[in-house]
mmCIF file of C-alpha atoms in Angstrom:
data_model
loop_
_atom_site.group_PDB
_atom_site.id
_atom_site.type_symbol
_atom_site.label_atom_id
_atom_site.label_comp_id
_atom_site.label_asym_id
_atom_site.label_seq_id
_atom_site.Cartn_x
_atom_site.Cartn_y
_atom_site.Cartn_z
ATOM 1 C CA UNK W 1 -58.414 9.837 35.378
ATOM 2 C CA UNK W 2 -57.342 6.887 33.377
ATOM 3 C CA UNK W 3 -59.376 3.738 33.670
ATOM 4 C CA UNK W 4 -58.359 1.379 36.330
ATOM 5 C CA UNK W 5 -56.686 -1.591 34.799
ATOM 6 C CA UNK W 6 -57.350 -4.863 36.522
ATOM 7 C CA UNK W 7 -55.110 -7.701 35.648
ATOM 8 C CA UNK W 8 -57.359 -10.747 35.839
ATOM 9 C CA UNK W 9 -55.234 -13.668 34.702
ATOM 10 C CA UNK W 10 -51.662 -14.396 33.801
ATOM 11 C CA UNK W 11 -51.051 -17.969 33.178
ATOM 12 C CA UNK W 12 -48.853 -20.346 31.143
ATOM 13 C CA UNK W 13 -51.614 -21.824 29.066
ATOM 14 C CA UNK W 14 -53.053 -21.459 25.677
ATOM 15 C CA UNK W 15 -55.981 -19.254 25.349
ATOM 16 C CA UNK W 16 -58.820 -21.172 23.819
ATOM 17 C CA UNK W 17 -61.181 -18.258 23.202
ATOM 18 C CA UNK W 18 -63.382 -19.104 26.186
ATOM 19 C CA UNK W 19 -63.678 -16.785 29.141
ATOM 20 C CA UNK W 20 -65.957 -17.797 31.977
ATOM 21 C CA UNK W 21 -67.130 -20.960 30.155
ATOM 22 C CA UNK W 22 -65.938 -24.467 30.403
ATOM 23 C CA UNK W 23 -66.562 -27.201 27.824
ATOM 24 C CA UNK W 24 -69.275 -29.632 28.617
ATOM 25 C CA UNK W 25 -71.862 -31.576 26.730
ATOM 26 C CA UNK W 26 -74.170 -28.539 26.557
ATOM 27 C CA UNK W 27 -72.007 -26.788 24.082
ATOM 28 C CA UNK W 28 -72.046 -26.155 20.326
ATOM 29 C CA UNK W 29 -69.727 -24.643 17.856
ATOM 30 C CA UNK W 30 -70.065 -21.391 16.013
ATOM 31 C CA UNK W 31 -68.165 -20.532 12.774
ATOM 32 C CA UNK W 32 -68.117 -16.995 11.522
ATOM 33 C CA UNK W 33 -67.627 -16.114 7.879
ATOM 34 C CA UNK W 34 -66.792 -12.449 8.003
ATOM 35 C CA UNK W 35 -66.548 -10.789 4.662
ATOM 36 C CA UNK W 36 -63.734 -8.302 4.981
ATOM 37 C CA UNK W 37 -60.813 -7.311 2.747
ATOM 38 C CA UNK W 38 -58.138 -7.143 5.395
ATOM 39 C CA UNK W 39 -58.694 -10.586 6.973
ATOM 40 C CA UNK W 40 -58.924 -9.204 10.507
ATOM 41 C CA UNK W 41 -61.950 -8.868 12.652
ATOM 42 C CA UNK W 42 -63.052 -8.906 16.294
ATOM 43 C CA UNK W 43 -66.316 -10.187 17.613
ATOM 44 C CA UNK W 44 -67.658 -9.197 21.031
ATOM 45 C CA UNK W 45 -70.148 -11.710 22.269
ATOM 46 C CA UNK W 46 -72.807 -10.632 24.820
ATOM 47 C CA UNK W 47 -70.703 -7.613 25.793
ATOM 48 C CA UNK W 48 -68.349 -9.819 27.639
ATOM 49 C CA UNK W 49 -66.187 -12.018 25.434
ATOM 50 C CA UNK W 50 -63.851 -10.816 22.721
ATOM 51 C CA UNK W 51 -63.215 -13.347 19.954
ATOM 52 C CA UNK W 52 -60.491 -12.841 17.442
ATOM 53 C CA UNK W 53 -60.881 -15.957 15.515
ATOM 54 C CA UNK W 54 -63.483 -17.404 13.179
ATOM 55 C CA UNK W 55 -64.768 -20.220 15.358
ATOM 56 C CA UNK W 56 -65.393 -21.165 18.974
ATOM 57 C CA UNK W 57 -67.270 -23.510 21.188
ATOM 58 C CA UNK W 58 -69.964 -21.931 23.398
ATOM 59 C CA UNK W 59 -72.701 -23.057 25.703
ATOM 60 C CA UNK W 60 -76.058 -23.579 24.044
ATOM 61 C CA UNK W 61 -78.220 -20.514 23.999
ATOM 62 C CA UNK W 62 -78.920 -17.265 22.179
ATOM 63 C CA UNK W 63 -76.245 -14.667 21.745
ATOM 64 C CA UNK W 64 -75.883 -11.149 20.381
ATOM 65 C CA UNK W 65 -72.595 -10.143 18.997
ATOM 66 C CA UNK W 66 -70.875 -7.080 17.529
ATOM 67 C CA UNK W 67 -68.446 -7.684 14.690
ATOM 68 C CA UNK W 68 -65.847 -5.107 13.975
ATOM 69 C CA UNK W 69 -63.093 -4.899 11.492
ATOM 70 C CA UNK W 70 -60.749 -1.865 10.797
ATOM 71 C CA UNK W 71 -62.518 0.430 8.268
ATOM 72 C CA UNK W 72 -65.847 -1.362 8.585
ATOM 73 C CA UNK W 73 -69.121 -0.296 10.312
ATOM 74 C CA UNK W 74 -69.728 -2.099 13.510
ATOM 75 C CA UNK W 75 -72.222 -4.888 12.627
ATOM 76 C CA UNK W 76 -74.583 -6.379 15.197
ATOM 77 C CA UNK W 77 -75.734 -9.925 14.787
ATOM 78 C CA UNK W 78 -77.619 -12.583 16.643
ATOM 79 C CA UNK W 79 -77.165 -16.333 16.614
ATOM 80 C CA UNK W 80 -78.249 -19.398 18.563
ATOM 81 C CA UNK W 81 -75.976 -22.214 19.705
ATOM 82 C CA UNK W 82 -77.495 -25.657 19.669
ATOM 83 C CA UNK W 83 -75.812 -28.248 21.814
ATOM 84 C CA UNK W 84 -73.667 -30.616 19.763
ATOM 85 C CA UNK W 85 -74.123 -28.781 16.567
ATOM 86 C CA UNK W 86 -72.113 -26.341 14.438
ATOM 87 C CA UNK W 87 -73.657 -23.065 13.487
ATOM 88 C CA UNK W 88 -72.312 -21.056 10.550
ATOM 89 C CA UNK W 89 -72.846 -17.340 10.500
ATOM 90 C CA UNK W 90 -72.086 -15.257 7.496
ATOM 91 C CA UNK W 91 -71.384 -11.646 8.270
ATOM 92 C CA UNK W 92 -71.407 -9.112 5.590
ATOM 93 C CA UNK W 93 -69.550 -6.014 6.625
ATOM 94 C CA UNK W 94 -69.912 -2.581 5.157
ATOM 95 C CA UNK W 95 -67.082 -0.153 4.832
ATOM 96 C CA UNK W 96 -67.613 3.118 6.678
ATOM 97 C CA UNK W 97 -67.569 6.370 4.791
ATOM 98 C CA UNK W 98 -64.461 7.654 6.540
ATOM 99 C CA UNK W 99 -62.551 4.604 5.498
ATOM 100 C CA UNK W 100 -63.724 4.825 1.892
ATOM 101 C CA UNK W 101 -62.547 8.465 1.878
ATOM 102 C CA UNK W 102 -59.277 7.373 3.428
ATOM 103 C CA UNK W 103 -58.833 4.706 0.786
ATOM 104 C CA UNK W 104 -59.413 7.219 -1.957
ATOM 105 C CA UNK W 105 -57.137 9.731 -0.340
ATOM 106 C CA UNK W 106 -54.461 7.204 0.246
ATOM 107 C CA UNK W 107 -54.646 6.060 -3.367
ATOM 108 C CA UNK W 108 -54.294 9.617 -4.566
ATOM 109 C CA UNK W 109 -51.392 10.086 -2.158
ATOM 110 C CA UNK W 110 -49.602 7.023 -3.417
ATOM 111 C CA UNK W 111 -50.255 8.015 -7.054
ATOM 112 C CA UNK W 112 -48.584 11.369 -6.354
ATOM 113 C CA UNK W 113 -45.729 9.641 -4.528
ATOM 114 C CA UNK W 114 -45.117 7.419 -7.507
ATOM 115 C CA UNK W 115 -45.402 10.277 -9.934
ATOM 116 C CA UNK W 116 -43.194 12.664 -8.009
ATOM 117 C CA UNK W 117 -40.721 10.327 -6.477
ATOM 118 C CA UNK W 118 -40.783 6.667 -7.642
ATOM 119 C CA UNK W 119 -40.852 7.485 -11.298
ATOM 120 C CA UNK W 120 -37.970 10.079 -11.254
ATOM 121 C CA UNK W 121 -36.025 7.866 -8.885
ATOM 122 C CA UNK W 122 -36.382 4.885 -11.273
ATOM 123 C CA UNK W 123 -35.270 7.015 -14.194
ATOM 124 C CA UNK W 124 -32.367 8.334 -12.130
ATOM 125 C CA UNK W 125 -31.274 4.796 -11.151
ATOM 126 C CA UNK W 126 -31.585 3.622 -14.738
ATOM 127 C CA UNK W 127 -29.545 6.525 -15.940
ATOM 128 C CA UNK W 128 -26.935 5.981 -13.252
ATOM 129 C CA UNK W 129 -26.714 2.285 -14.164
ATOM 130 C CA UNK W 130 -26.241 3.016 -17.868
ATOM 131 C CA UNK W 131 -23.638 5.677 -16.938
ATOM 132 C CA UNK W 132 -21.837 3.004 -14.917
ATOM 133 C CA UNK W 133 -22.040 0.602 -17.860
ATOM 134 C CA UNK W 134 -20.565 3.179 -20.262
ATOM 135 C CA UNK W 135 -17.874 3.986 -17.682
ATOM 136 C CA UNK W 136 -16.822 0.352 -17.183
ATOM 137 C CA UNK W 137 -16.803 -0.426 -20.953
ATOM 138 C CA UNK W 138 -14.823 2.783 -21.623
ATOM 139 C CA UNK W 139 -12.384 1.903 -18.871
ATOM 140 C CA UNK W 140 -11.831 -1.583 -20.246
ATOM 141 C CA UNK W 141 -11.255 -0.241 -23.778
ATOM 142 C CA UNK W 142 -8.805 2.290 -22.391
ATOM 143 C CA UNK W 143 -6.909 -0.543 -20.765
ATOM 144 C CA UNK W 144 -6.734 -2.369 -24.066
ATOM 145 C CA UNK W 145 -5.495 0.725 -25.859
ATOM 146 C CA UNK W 146 -2.850 1.429 -23.268
ATOM 147 C CA UNK W 147 -1.702 -2.211 -23.291
ATOM 148 C CA UNK W 148 -1.355 -2.179 -27.155
ATOM 149 C CA UNK W 149 0.516 1.112 -27.083
ATOM 150 C CA UNK W 150 2.924 -0.563 -24.733
ATOM 151 C CA UNK W 151 3.184 -3.526 -27.054
ATOM 152 C CA UNK W 152 3.771 -1.164 -30.057
ATOM 153 C CA UNK W 153 6.670 0.286 -28.233
ATOM 154 C CA UNK W 154 8.118 -3.181 -27.673
ATOM 155 C CA UNK W 155 7.593 -4.958 -30.853
ATOM 156 C CA UNK W 156 10.383 -5.429 -33.434
ATOM 157 C CA UNK W 157 8.058 -7.211 -35.917
ATOM 158 C CA UNK W 158 6.585 -5.133 -38.746
ATOM 159 C CA UNK W 159 3.545 -7.311 -39.373
ATOM 160 C CA UNK W 160 2.689 -7.448 -35.743
ATOM 161 C CA UNK W 161 3.057 -3.708 -35.447
ATOM 162 C CA UNK W 162 0.392 -3.306 -38.234
ATOM 163 C CA UNK W 163 -1.974 -5.527 -36.333
ATOM 164 C CA UNK W 164 -1.385 -3.698 -33.061
ATOM 165 C CA UNK W 165 -2.070 -0.310 -34.751
ATOM 166 C CA UNK W 166 -5.343 -1.532 -36.184
ATOM 167 C CA UNK W 167 -6.424 -2.821 -32.766
ATOM 168 C CA UNK W 168 -5.418 0.518 -31.072
ATOM 169 C CA UNK W 169 -7.444 2.468 -33.688
ATOM 170 C CA UNK W 170 -10.519 0.320 -33.269
ATOM 171 C CA UNK W 171 -10.396 0.246 -29.412
ATOM 172 C CA UNK W 172 -9.615 3.914 -29.193
ATOM 173 C CA UNK W 173 -12.576 4.686 -31.345
ATOM 174 C CA UNK W 174 -14.784 2.658 -29.064
ATOM 175 C CA UNK W 175 -13.286 4.223 -26.034
ATOM 176 C CA UNK W 176 -13.905 7.712 -27.319
ATOM 177 C CA UNK W 177 -17.533 6.873 -28.140
ATOM 178 C CA UNK W 178 -18.136 5.265 -24.719
ATOM 179 C CA UNK W 179 -16.547 8.094 -22.758
ATOM 180 C CA UNK W 180 -18.561 10.632 -24.660
ATOM 181 C CA UNK W 181 -21.691 8.605 -23.811
ATOM 182 C CA UNK W 182 -20.457 8.473 -20.224
ATOM 183 C CA UNK W 183 -20.127 12.275 -20.026
ATOM 184 C CA UNK W 184 -23.454 12.889 -21.694
ATOM 185 C CA UNK W 185 -25.215 10.344 -19.511
ATOM 186 C CA UNK W 186 -23.496 11.738 -16.359
ATOM 187 C CA UNK W 187 -24.858 15.121 -17.215
ATOM 188 C CA UNK W 188 -28.370 13.672 -17.629
ATOM 189 C CA UNK W 189 -27.998 11.648 -14.422
ATOM 190 C CA UNK W 190 -27.031 14.836 -12.561
ATOM 191 C CA UNK W 191 -30.100 16.598 -13.888
ATOM 192 C CA UNK W 192 -32.216 13.600 -12.890
ATOM 193 C CA UNK W 193 -30.714 13.559 -9.342
ATOM 194 C CA UNK W 194 -31.375 17.260 -8.924
ATOM 195 C CA UNK W 195 -34.893 16.777 -10.377
ATOM 196 C CA UNK W 196 -35.644 13.781 -8.142
ATOM 197 C CA UNK W 197 -34.526 15.721 -5.008
ATOM 198 C CA UNK W 198 -36.608 18.750 -5.968
ATOM 199 C CA UNK W 199 -39.572 16.600 -6.786
ATOM 200 C CA UNK W 200 -39.325 14.633 -3.537
ATOM 201 C CA UNK W 201 -39.002 17.845 -1.399
ATOM 202 C CA UNK W 202 -41.906 19.316 -3.309
ATOM 203 C CA UNK W 203 -43.957 16.205 -2.718
ATOM 204 C CA UNK W 204 -43.143 16.236 1.060
ATOM 205 C CA UNK W 205 -44.102 19.903 1.212
ATOM 206 C CA UNK W 206 -47.414 19.521 -0.544
ATOM 207 C CA UNK W 207 -48.660 16.086 0.506
ATOM 208 C CA UNK W 208 -49.173 14.481 3.829
ATOM 209 C CA UNK W 209 -49.863 10.784 4.238
ATOM 210 C CA UNK W 210 -53.591 10.300 5.026
ATOM 211 C CA UNK W 211 -54.253 8.772 8.427
ATOM 212 C CA UNK W 212 -56.995 6.489 9.519
ATOM 213 C CA UNK W 213 -57.574 5.456 13.105
ATOM 214 C CA UNK W 214 -58.000 1.773 13.245
ATOM 215 C CA UNK W 215 -58.653 1.443 17.000
ATOM 216 C CA UNK W 216 -61.021 -1.306 17.950
ATOM 217 C CA UNK W 217 -64.218 -0.091 19.687
ATOM 218 C CA UNK W 218 -63.565 -2.878 22.063
ATOM 219 C CA UNK W 219 -60.120 -1.780 23.064
ATOM 220 C CA UNK W 220 -61.274 0.080 26.252
ATOM 221 C CA UNK W 221 -63.173 -2.887 27.601
ATOM 222 C CA UNK W 222 -60.445 -5.541 27.800
ATOM 223 C CA UNK W 223 -57.351 -6.616 26.160
ATOM 224 C CA UNK W 224 -55.778 -9.977 25.649
ATOM 225 C CA UNK W 225 -52.041 -10.265 25.346
ATOM 226 C CA UNK W 226 -50.397 -13.438 24.160
ATOM 227 C CA UNK W 227 -46.628 -13.799 24.653
ATOM 228 C CA UNK W 228 -44.252 -16.775 24.469
ATOM 229 C CA UNK W 229 -44.335 -16.828 28.255
ATOM 230 C CA UNK W 230 -48.063 -16.943 28.808
ATOM 231 C CA UNK W 231 -51.178 -14.795 28.355
ATOM 232 C CA UNK W 232 -52.921 -12.079 30.275
ATOM 233 C CA UNK W 233 -56.375 -10.669 30.109
ATOM 234 C CA UNK W 234 -56.774 -7.159 31.361
ATOM 235 C CA UNK W 235 -60.178 -5.460 32.012
ATOM 236 C CA UNK W 236 -60.561 -1.649 32.176
ATOM 237 C CA UNK W 237 -63.299 -0.660 34.642
ATOM 238 C CA UNK U 1 -39.930 9.720 7.833
ATOM 239 C CA UNK U 2 -36.967 11.968 8.613
ATOM 240 C CA UNK U 3 -34.498 9.120 8.571
ATOM 241 C CA UNK U 4 -36.011 7.849 5.299
ATOM 242 C CA UNK U 5 -35.476 11.298 3.763
ATOM 243 C CA UNK U 6 -31.896 11.293 5.051
ATOM 244 C CA UNK U 7 -31.208 7.882 3.487
ATOM 245 C CA UNK U 8 -32.630 8.950 0.148
ATOM 246 C CA UNK U 9 -30.633 12.167 0.175
ATOM 247 C CA UNK U 10 -27.395 10.342 1.112
ATOM 248 C CA UNK U 11 -27.977 7.834 -1.658
ATOM 249 C CA UNK U 12 -28.563 10.594 -4.228
ATOM 250 C CA UNK U 13 -25.431 12.418 -3.130
ATOM 251 C CA UNK U 14 -23.409 9.196 -3.550
ATOM 252 C CA UNK U 15 -24.920 8.781 -6.973
ATOM 253 C CA UNK U 16 -23.755 12.323 -7.702
ATOM 254 C CA UNK U 17 -20.176 11.832 -6.455
ATOM 255 C CA UNK U 18 -19.710 8.400 -8.047
ATOM 256 C CA UNK U 19 -19.302 9.553 -11.708
ATOM 257 C CA UNK U 20 -16.981 12.463 -10.697
ATOM 258 C CA UNK U 21 -14.762 9.943 -8.907
ATOM 259 C CA UNK U 22 -14.228 7.857 -12.057
ATOM 260 C CA UNK U 23 -14.380 10.640 -14.645
ATOM 261 C CA UNK U 24 -10.777 11.481 -14.136
ATOM 262 C CA UNK U 25 -9.867 7.995 -15.398
ATOM 263 C CA UNK U 26 -11.560 8.646 -18.693
ATOM 264 C CA UNK U 27 -9.407 11.291 -20.314
ATOM 265 C CA UNK U 28 -8.388 11.078 -23.875
ATOM 266 C CA UNK U 29 -5.521 8.596 -24.454
ATOM 267 C CA UNK U 30 -2.375 10.431 -25.344
ATOM 268 C CA UNK U 31 -0.115 9.217 -28.080
ATOM 269 C CA UNK U 32 -2.632 7.340 -30.117
ATOM 270 C CA UNK U 33 -2.093 9.609 -33.059
ATOM 271 C CA UNK U 34 1.669 9.583 -32.579
ATOM 272 C CA UNK U 35 2.204 5.873 -33.045
ATOM 273 C CA UNK U 36 5.038 6.337 -35.557
ATOM 274 C CA UNK U 37 8.097 6.094 -33.394
ATOM 275 C CA UNK U 38 8.961 2.457 -33.892
ATOM 276 C CA UNK U 39 11.555 1.923 -36.634
ATOM 277 C CA UNK U 40 9.898 -1.337 -37.554
ATOM 278 C CA UNK U 41 6.579 0.499 -38.258
ATOM 279 C CA UNK U 42 5.903 1.190 -41.967
ATOM 280 C CA UNK U 43 4.650 4.613 -40.918
ATOM 281 C CA UNK U 44 7.755 5.546 -38.937
ATOM 282 C CA UNK U 45 8.033 9.311 -38.949
ATOM 283 C CA UNK U 46 11.158 9.821 -36.880
ATOM 284 C CA UNK U 47 14.632 10.935 -37.819
ATOM 285 C CA UNK U 48 17.378 8.830 -39.343
ATOM 286 C CA UNK U 49 17.559 5.769 -37.051
ATOM 287 C CA UNK U 50 21.230 4.956 -37.648
ATOM 288 C CA UNK U 51 24.390 6.916 -37.268
ATOM 289 C CA UNK U 52 27.600 6.736 -39.332
ATOM 290 C CA UNK U 53 29.894 6.528 -36.393
ATOM 291 C CA UNK U 54 33.098 6.515 -38.262
ATOM 292 C CA UNK U 55 34.627 6.552 -41.738
ATOM 293 C CA UNK U 56 38.086 5.445 -42.652
ATOM 294 C CA UNK U 57 40.162 4.274 -45.531
ATOM 295 C CA UNK U 58 41.265 0.635 -45.380
ATOM 296 C CA UNK U 59 42.895 -1.963 -47.486
ATOM 297 C CA UNK U 60 41.170 -5.300 -47.325
ATOM 298 C CA UNK U 61 42.593 -8.864 -47.409
ATOM 299 C CA UNK U 62 42.898 -8.986 -51.128
ATOM 300 C CA UNK U 63 44.537 -5.581 -51.437
ATOM 301 C CA UNK U 64 41.512 -3.448 -52.397
ATOM 302 C CA UNK U 65 41.236 0.054 -50.987
ATOM 303 C CA UNK U 66 37.865 0.715 -49.448
ATOM 304 C CA UNK U 67 36.131 3.502 -47.579
ATOM 305 C CA UNK U 68 34.845 1.703 -44.385
ATOM 306 C CA UNK U 69 31.776 3.169 -42.732
ATOM 307 C CA UNK U 70 31.060 2.069 -39.261
ATOM 308 C CA UNK U 71 27.265 2.091 -38.906
ATOM 309 C CA UNK U 72 25.768 2.245 -35.469
ATOM 310 C CA UNK U 73 22.155 1.804 -34.477
ATOM 311 C CA UNK U 74 21.653 3.071 -30.930
ATOM 312 C CA UNK U 75 19.471 1.111 -28.561
ATOM 313 C CA UNK U 76 17.458 4.230 -27.904
ATOM 314 C CA UNK U 77 16.237 4.138 -31.540
ATOM 315 C CA UNK U 78 14.963 0.573 -31.059
ATOM 316 C CA UNK U 79 11.802 -0.904 -29.573
ATOM 317 C CA UNK U 80 11.752 -2.392 -26.164
ATOM 318 C CA UNK U 81 12.143 -6.041 -27.231
ATOM 319 C CA UNK U 82 15.623 -6.056 -28.752
ATOM 320 C CA UNK U 83 16.223 -8.766 -31.325
ATOM 321 C CA UNK U 84 19.612 -10.490 -31.472
ATOM 322 C CA UNK U 85 20.149 -9.408 -35.022
ATOM 323 C CA UNK U 86 18.655 -6.827 -37.364
ATOM 324 C CA UNK U 87 18.620 -7.280 -41.110
ATOM 325 C CA UNK U 88 19.288 -4.036 -42.952
ATOM 326 C CA UNK U 89 18.799 -3.202 -46.550
ATOM 327 C CA UNK U 90 21.901 -1.354 -47.748
ATOM 328 C CA UNK U 91 22.616 0.684 -50.809
ATOM 329 C CA UNK U 92 25.759 2.844 -51.346
ATOM 330 C CA UNK U 93 27.954 4.506 -53.873
ATOM 331 C CA UNK U 94 29.255 1.671 -55.954
ATOM 332 C CA UNK U 95 27.702 -0.855 -53.623
ATOM 333 C CA UNK U 96 24.944 -3.177 -54.934
ATOM 334 C CA UNK U 97 21.796 -3.580 -52.826
ATOM 335 C CA UNK U 98 22.738 -5.904 -50.043
ATOM 336 C CA UNK U 99 21.049 -7.239 -46.916
ATOM 337 C CA UNK U 100 23.483 -6.856 -43.989
ATOM 338 C CA UNK U 101 23.197 -8.366 -40.561
ATOM 339 C CA UNK U 102 23.520 -6.064 -37.655
ATOM 340 C CA UNK U 103 24.244 -8.219 -34.598
ATOM 341 C CA UNK U 104 23.572 -6.806 -31.114
ATOM 342 C CA UNK U 105 26.520 -5.660 -29.161
ATOM 343 C CA UNK U 106 27.054 -5.565 -25.425
ATOM 344 C CA UNK U 107 24.846 -2.655 -24.160
ATOM 345 C CA UNK U 108 22.039 -3.281 -26.646
ATOM 346 C CA UNK U 109 23.349 -1.267 -29.551
ATOM 347 C CA UNK U 110 23.788 -2.661 -33.052
ATOM 348 C CA UNK U 111 26.813 -2.044 -35.153
ATOM 349 C CA UNK U 112 28.496 -3.221 -38.313
ATOM 350 C CA UNK U 113 30.937 -2.073 -40.998
ATOM 351 C CA UNK U 114 30.031 -1.346 -44.627
ATOM 352 C CA UNK U 115 32.842 -1.064 -47.141
ATOM 353 C CA UNK U 116 32.338 1.163 -50.156
ATOM 354 C CA UNK U 117 34.628 1.314 -53.101
ATOM 355 C CA UNK U 118 37.248 4.046 -52.485
ATOM 356 C CA UNK U 119 36.886 7.025 -54.807
ATOM 357 C CA UNK U 120 39.214 9.344 -53.151
ATOM 358 C CA UNK U 121 38.825 12.064 -50.513
ATOM 359 C CA UNK U 122 35.242 13.284 -50.449
ATOM 360 C CA UNK U 123 31.779 12.469 -49.339
ATOM 361 C CA UNK U 124 30.515 8.873 -49.183
ATOM 362 C CA UNK U 125 26.756 8.298 -49.017
ATOM 363 C CA UNK U 126 24.829 5.216 -47.975
ATOM 364 C CA UNK U 127 21.086 4.297 -47.781
ATOM 365 C CA UNK U 128 19.919 1.946 -45.116
ATOM 366 C CA UNK U 129 16.345 0.570 -44.559
ATOM 367 C CA UNK U 130 14.731 -2.049 -42.265
ATOM 368 C CA UNK U 131 14.543 -5.190 -44.364
ATOM 369 C CA UNK U 132 11.356 -7.279 -44.131
ATOM 370 C CA UNK U 133 12.190 -10.832 -44.947
ATOM 371 C CA UNK U 134 8.617 -12.025 -45.656
ATOM 372 C CA UNK U 135 8.129 -9.348 -48.303
ATOM 373 C CA UNK U 136 11.749 -9.055 -49.473
ATOM 374 C CA UNK U 137 11.370 -5.348 -49.182
ATOM 375 C CA UNK U 138 12.708 -2.522 -47.152
ATOM 376 C CA UNK U 139 10.944 0.229 -45.165
ATOM 377 C CA UNK U 140 12.105 3.441 -43.612
ATOM 378 C CA UNK U 141 15.058 3.963 -45.879
ATOM 379 C CA UNK U 142 17.230 6.863 -45.033
ATOM 380 C CA UNK U 143 20.315 8.259 -46.733
ATOM 381 C CA UNK U 144 23.303 9.506 -44.746
ATOM 382 C CA UNK U 145 26.706 10.789 -45.918
ATOM 383 C CA UNK U 146 30.067 11.148 -44.278
ATOM 384 C CA UNK U 147 33.304 12.763 -45.393
ATOM 385 C CA UNK U 148 36.550 10.977 -45.610
#
């Protein structure tokens, strides 16, 4: 049977990180410096309070806390709050073996992804773009050739006809060169497209994205939800 | 993941279709090697561009007998932009080299008369070419004959 969820509080107020305590003169501040790569951590204080930020104000006294971050070993620490003072606690976190393995597997997976998909896709796109450039240039030159042929058939001026014919010969040469490049590049692009599809399907068949469960060890105890409309704290008993 | 695969496949298919769509526009341009149909072109390779429409014996104003050739340049032998007058280099039997004006007629054809010295019944020949004023030279000279 699922744990019974008890909704404790739903209120339109800002959650200050304090549950069960109120500020008074007997309080002090704690600052945590948690050394993690991902920038996220959770701190469970005295098995009752979940802190998701790096500082808070607590009543004076001794505390034990568990610090957790996705991929890191749960770290137990102790600290003492002195009234009116700020305590700084440096927490060095150690990656767990599963996460180290996951990182290695994921790196290998991404490497294969780039090798078998990103790289061929990039080449295909580059080839397609160059095909497009050849096509546009060829098309422009063809337009020039056709316009000059029309002009040739209109002109009654011998010197002008000579110039037109020179232009036609030059642009037609360019046009033929560019359309040849277009056809060759198109063929290459088709091959690249086929190769990319094959490579991608092959990649999907042989490689699965590694997964790593990043669930908090504190998730079954309580959860805090902050929304634009208020906040709620739910305890699972 | 499936929708991503679908998008990638669709994009690749589009890339495949794209060049085919435009490839038909890039055929070889016809007629580039046959640019020799304009009579004002030095490399004109067509037939005689004028026609001896008529030949007759006439007596001119000072009593000379002449063989009059009516020369006609049909508009179909001319380029699209028709000038108001064509200067034509003319040589004929007993006729010194002359530059004749061929004014445009109604309908776009050009026509003029050339009088050759009368030598009796027989064949009269004439050579006409397109005269280039800047060079004082003629191109595309053709000879035609007509019998009186």
